[in-house]
PDB file of C-alpha atoms in Angstrom:
ATOM      1  CA  MET A   1     -22.949   0.561 -15.890  1.00  0.00           C
ATOM      2  CA  THR A   2     -19.562   2.044 -16.668  1.00  0.00           C
ATOM      3  CA  ASN A   3     -16.968   1.925 -13.908  1.00  0.00           C
ATOM      4  CA  THR A   4     -15.146   5.188 -13.301  1.00  0.00           C
ATOM      5  CA  LEU A   5     -11.374   5.163 -13.003  1.00  0.00           C
ATOM      6  CA  LYS A   6     -11.737   5.604  -9.239  1.00  0.00           C
ATOM      7  CA  ASP A   7     -14.044   2.549  -9.134  1.00  0.00           C
ATOM      8  CA  LYS A   8     -11.461   0.500 -11.043  1.00  0.00           C
ATOM      9  CA  VAL A   9      -8.685   1.553  -8.656  1.00  0.00           C
ATOM     10  CA  THR A  10     -10.658   0.841  -5.475  1.00  0.00           C
ATOM     11  CA  GLU A  11     -11.740  -2.527  -6.905  1.00  0.00           C
ATOM     12  CA  LEU A  12      -8.088  -3.346  -7.576  1.00  0.00           C
ATOM     13  CA  PHE A  13      -7.244  -2.356  -3.979  1.00  0.00           C
ATOM     14  CA  SER A  14      -9.931  -4.747  -2.741  1.00  0.00           C
ATOM     15  CA  HIS A  15      -8.610  -7.727  -4.719  1.00  0.00           C
ATOM     16  CA  HIS A  16      -4.858  -7.223  -4.489  1.00  0.00           C
ATOM     17  CA  LYS A  17      -3.503  -7.092  -0.951  1.00  0.00           C
ATOM     18  CA  ILE A  18       0.212  -7.722  -1.549  1.00  0.00           C
ATOM     19  CA  GLY A  19       2.454  -5.286  -3.373  1.00  0.00           C
ATOM     20  CA  THR A  20       5.714  -3.427  -3.010  1.00  0.00           C
ATOM     21  CA  LEU A  21       6.450  -0.363  -0.945  1.00  0.00           C
ATOM     22  CA  ALA A  22       9.544   1.647  -1.812  1.00  0.00           C
ATOM     23  CA  THR A  23      11.043   4.154   0.585  1.00  0.00           C
ATOM     24  CA  ILE A  24      14.125   6.337   0.295  1.00  0.00           C
ATOM     25  CA  ARG A  25      17.208   5.491   2.356  1.00  0.00           C
ATOM     26  CA  ASP A  26      20.452   7.417   1.888  1.00  0.00           C
ATOM     27  CA  ASN A  27      18.982   8.963  -1.286  1.00  0.00           C
ATOM     28  CA  LYS A  28      18.387   5.517  -2.808  1.00  0.00           C
ATOM     29  CA  PRO A  29      15.129   3.589  -3.254  1.00  0.00           C
ATOM     30  CA  TYR A  30      14.551   0.531  -1.074  1.00  0.00           C
ATOM     31  CA  SER A  31      11.626  -1.807  -1.832  1.00  0.00           C
ATOM     32  CA  ARG A  32       9.928  -4.576   0.085  1.00  0.00           C
ATOM     33  CA  PHE A  33       6.744  -6.622  -0.200  1.00  0.00           C
ATOM     34  CA  MET A  34       3.923  -5.470   2.060  1.00  0.00           C
ATOM     35  CA  MET A  35       0.289  -6.318   2.790  1.00  0.00           C
ATOM     36  CA  PHE A  36      -2.066  -3.431   2.039  1.00  0.00           C
ATOM     37  CA  ASN A  37      -5.570  -2.509   3.163  1.00  0.00           C
ATOM     38  CA  HIS A  38      -7.528   0.513   2.081  1.00  0.00           C
ATOM     39  CA  ASP A  39     -10.245   2.955   2.994  1.00  0.00           C
ATOM     40  CA  ASP A  40     -11.402   4.520  -0.268  1.00  0.00           C
ATOM     41  CA  LEU A  41      -8.130   5.605  -1.966  1.00  0.00           C
ATOM     42  CA  THR A  42      -6.033   5.751   1.206  1.00  0.00           C
ATOM     43  CA  LEU A  43      -3.832   2.693   1.742  1.00  0.00           C
ATOM     44  CA  TYR A  44      -2.714   1.302   5.092  1.00  0.00           C
ATOM     45  CA  THR A  45       0.060  -1.141   5.874  1.00  0.00           C
ATOM     46  CA  ALA A  46       1.363  -2.507   9.157  1.00  0.00           C
ATOM     47  CA  THR A  47       4.961  -2.587  10.305  1.00  0.00           C
ATOM     48  CA  ASN A  48       7.065  -2.884  13.416  1.00  0.00           C
ATOM     49  CA  GLU A  49       8.357   0.391  14.841  1.00  0.00           C
ATOM     50  CA  HIS A  50      11.918  -0.992  14.662  1.00  0.00           C
ATOM     51  CA  ALA A  51      11.738  -1.765  10.922  1.00  0.00           C
ATOM     52  CA  HIS A  52      13.948   0.191   8.552  1.00  0.00           C
ATOM     53  CA  LYS A  53      10.925   1.462   6.632  1.00  0.00           C
ATOM     54  CA  ALA A  54       9.765   3.376   9.718  1.00  0.00           C
ATOM     55  CA  GLU A  55      13.160   5.084   9.921  1.00  0.00           C
ATOM     56  CA  ASP A  56      13.120   5.781   6.175  1.00  0.00           C
ATOM     57  CA  ILE A  57       9.657   7.387   6.339  1.00  0.00           C
ATOM     58  CA  ALA A  58      10.637   9.505   9.342  1.00  0.00           C
ATOM     59  CA  GLN A  59      13.456  10.931   7.193  1.00  0.00           C
ATOM     60  CA  ASN A  60      11.471  11.171   3.936  1.00  0.00           C
ATOM     61  CA  PRO A  61       7.711  10.488   3.774  1.00  0.00           C
ATOM     62  CA  ASN A  62       7.645  10.074  -0.029  1.00  0.00           C
ATOM     63  CA  VAL A  63       6.956   6.462  -1.018  1.00  0.00           C
ATOM     64  CA  HIS A  64       6.137   4.484  -4.153  1.00  0.00           C
ATOM     65  CA  ILE A  65       3.740   1.526  -4.276  1.00  0.00           C
ATOM     66  CA  LEU A  66       3.147  -1.147  -6.927  1.00  0.00           C
ATOM     67  CA  LEU A  67      -0.051  -3.109  -6.504  1.00  0.00           C
ATOM     68  CA  GLY A  68      -2.003  -5.473  -8.732  1.00  0.00           C
ATOM     69  CA  TYR A  69      -1.056  -7.653 -11.689  1.00  0.00           C
ATOM     70  CA  ASP A  70      -1.439 -11.352 -11.114  1.00  0.00           C
ATOM     71  CA  ARG A  71      -0.141 -13.302 -14.085  1.00  0.00           C
ATOM     72  CA  ASP A  72      -1.712 -16.493 -12.760  1.00  0.00           C
ATOM     73  CA  SER A  73      -5.227 -15.062 -13.123  1.00  0.00           C
ATOM     74  CA  THR A  74      -7.219 -12.856 -15.444  1.00  0.00           C
ATOM     75  CA  HIS A  75      -6.145  -9.760 -13.470  1.00  0.00           C
ATOM     76  CA  GLU A  76      -3.588  -7.932 -15.553  1.00  0.00           C
ATOM     77  CA  HIS A  77      -4.357  -4.467 -14.222  1.00  0.00           C
ATOM     78  CA  TYR A  78      -2.031  -2.747 -11.780  1.00  0.00           C
ATOM     79  CA  VAL A  79      -1.287   0.644 -10.265  1.00  0.00           C
ATOM     80  CA  GLU A  80       1.801   2.700  -9.602  1.00  0.00           C
ATOM     81  CA  ILE A  81       1.233   5.082  -6.719  1.00  0.00           C
ATOM     82  CA  GLU A  82       3.265   8.001  -5.461  1.00  0.00           C
ATOM     83  CA  ALA A  83       2.162   8.660  -1.897  1.00  0.00           C
ATOM     84  CA  GLU A  84       3.023  10.492   1.284  1.00  0.00           C
ATOM     85  CA  ALA A  85       3.396   8.207   4.295  1.00  0.00           C
ATOM     86  CA  SER A  86       2.619   8.995   7.901  1.00  0.00           C
ATOM     87  CA  VAL A  87       2.045   7.029  11.090  1.00  0.00           C
ATOM     88  CA  GLU A  88      -1.619   6.466  11.909  1.00  0.00           C
ATOM     89  CA  GLU A  89      -2.189   6.673  15.678  1.00  0.00           C
ATOM     90  CA  SER A  90      -5.871   5.662  15.797  1.00  0.00           C
ATOM     91  CA  ALA A  91      -6.327   2.550  17.966  1.00  0.00           C
ATOM     92  CA  GLU A  92      -9.590   1.895  16.117  1.00  0.00           C
ATOM     93  CA  LEU A  93      -7.863   1.835  12.705  1.00  0.00           C
ATOM     94  CA  LYS A  94      -4.969  -0.218  14.057  1.00  0.00           C
ATOM     95  CA  LYS A  95      -7.464  -2.823  15.234  1.00  0.00           C
ATOM     96  CA  LYS A  96      -9.453  -2.665  11.984  1.00  0.00           C
ATOM     97  CA  PHE A  97      -6.380  -3.303   9.809  1.00  0.00           C
ATOM     98  CA  TRP A  98      -4.599  -5.852  12.024  1.00  0.00           C
ATOM     99  CA  SER A  99      -4.922  -9.506  11.002  1.00  0.00           C
ATOM    100  CA  GLU A 100      -3.604 -12.900  12.061  1.00  0.00           C
ATOM    101  CA  GLU A 101      -1.284 -12.794   9.025  1.00  0.00           C
ATOM    102  CA  LEU A 102       0.710 -10.093  10.832  1.00  0.00           C
ATOM    103  CA  LYS A 103       1.500 -12.255  13.894  1.00  0.00           C
ATOM    104  CA  HIS A 104       5.020 -12.953  12.572  1.00  0.00           C
ATOM    105  CA  TRP A 105       5.850  -9.283  13.095  1.00  0.00           C
ATOM    106  CA  ILE A 106       3.176  -7.844  15.381  1.00  0.00           C
ATOM    107  CA  ALA A 107       1.739  -9.798  18.320  1.00  0.00           C
ATOM    108  CA  SER A 108      -1.663  -8.092  18.450  1.00  0.00           C
ATOM    109  CA  PRO A 109      -3.438  -4.826  17.628  1.00  0.00           C
ATOM    110  CA  GLU A 110      -2.350  -3.610  21.086  1.00  0.00           C
ATOM    111  CA  ASP A 111       1.353  -4.445  20.531  1.00  0.00           C
ATOM    112  CA  PRO A 112       3.273  -1.263  21.473  1.00  0.00           C
ATOM    113  CA  GLU A 113       5.678  -1.875  18.557  1.00  0.00           C
ATOM    114  CA  TYR A 114       2.811  -1.927  16.002  1.00  0.00           C
ATOM    115  CA  LEU A 115       2.940   0.985  13.586  1.00  0.00           C
ATOM    116  CA  LEU A 116       0.159   1.469  11.082  1.00  0.00           C
ATOM    117  CA  LEU A 117       1.373   3.435   8.088  1.00  0.00           C
ATOM    118  CA  LYS A 118      -1.132   5.639   6.314  1.00  0.00           C
ATOM    119  CA  LEU A 119      -0.313   6.147   2.642  1.00  0.00           C
ATOM    120  CA  ASN A 120      -2.039   9.155   1.087  1.00  0.00           C
ATOM    121  CA  PRO A 121      -1.801   8.976  -2.715  1.00  0.00           C
ATOM    122  CA  VAL A 122      -0.443  11.982  -4.560  1.00  0.00           C
ATOM    123  CA  THR A 123      -0.559  10.346  -8.007  1.00  0.00           C
ATOM    124  CA  ILE A 124      -2.149   7.069  -9.101  1.00  0.00           C
ATOM    125  CA  LEU A 125      -1.369   5.605 -12.511  1.00  0.00           C
ATOM    126  CA  TYR A 126      -3.762   2.809 -13.497  1.00  0.00           C
ATOM    127  CA  TYR A 127      -2.618   0.299 -16.108  1.00  0.00           C
ATOM    128  CA  GLU A 128      -5.416  -1.786 -17.636  1.00  0.00           C
ATOM    129  CA  LYS A 129      -2.897  -4.249 -19.124  1.00  0.00           C
ATOM    130  CA  PRO A 130       0.906  -4.460 -19.265  1.00  0.00           C
ATOM    131  CA  GLY A 131       2.246  -2.444 -22.187  1.00  0.00           C
ATOM    132  CA  LYS A 132      -0.820  -0.197 -22.358  1.00  0.00           C
ATOM    133  CA  GLU A 133      -0.539   3.514 -21.568  1.00  0.00           C
ATOM    134  CA  PRO A 134      -1.697   4.351 -18.014  1.00  0.00           C
ATOM    135  CA  GLN A 135      -4.655   6.451 -16.983  1.00  0.00           C
ATOM    136  CA  GLU A 136      -3.868   9.004 -14.275  1.00  0.00           C
ATOM    137  CA  LEU A 137      -6.345   9.355 -11.454  1.00  0.00           C
ATOM    138  CA  THR A 138      -6.482  13.029 -10.519  1.00  0.00           C
ATOM    139  CA  LEU A 139      -6.653  13.490  -6.757  1.00  0.00           C
TER     140      LEU A 139
END
């Protein structure tokens, strides 16, 4: 069975949870490592409401995400994603995407400072291997 490009991207999302999220601050990009979860092609990442990224997104919701590529394994694929970020208010989704790994920043899924960012892709470029031309997933 041949995997579609969408299948390849969602499989990558399932296996690669840490990537970079770039926001815009004072008209300049600012990147940081984040932990990502997904529901189909929509990504979610947790943050504290006092973090700079929350301020950045309030000013400009356009973000860029790099996810994938693990040189210590056979996974060379990665994605570059242009997305629009928003705050997800659903208590159910906040609970679903909270994990013990977040305890350094967020005490619990009920923590009033917990913000769940919803990242809706605008463009996804899928790279099978470094140096190879990307395939664009049309959304």
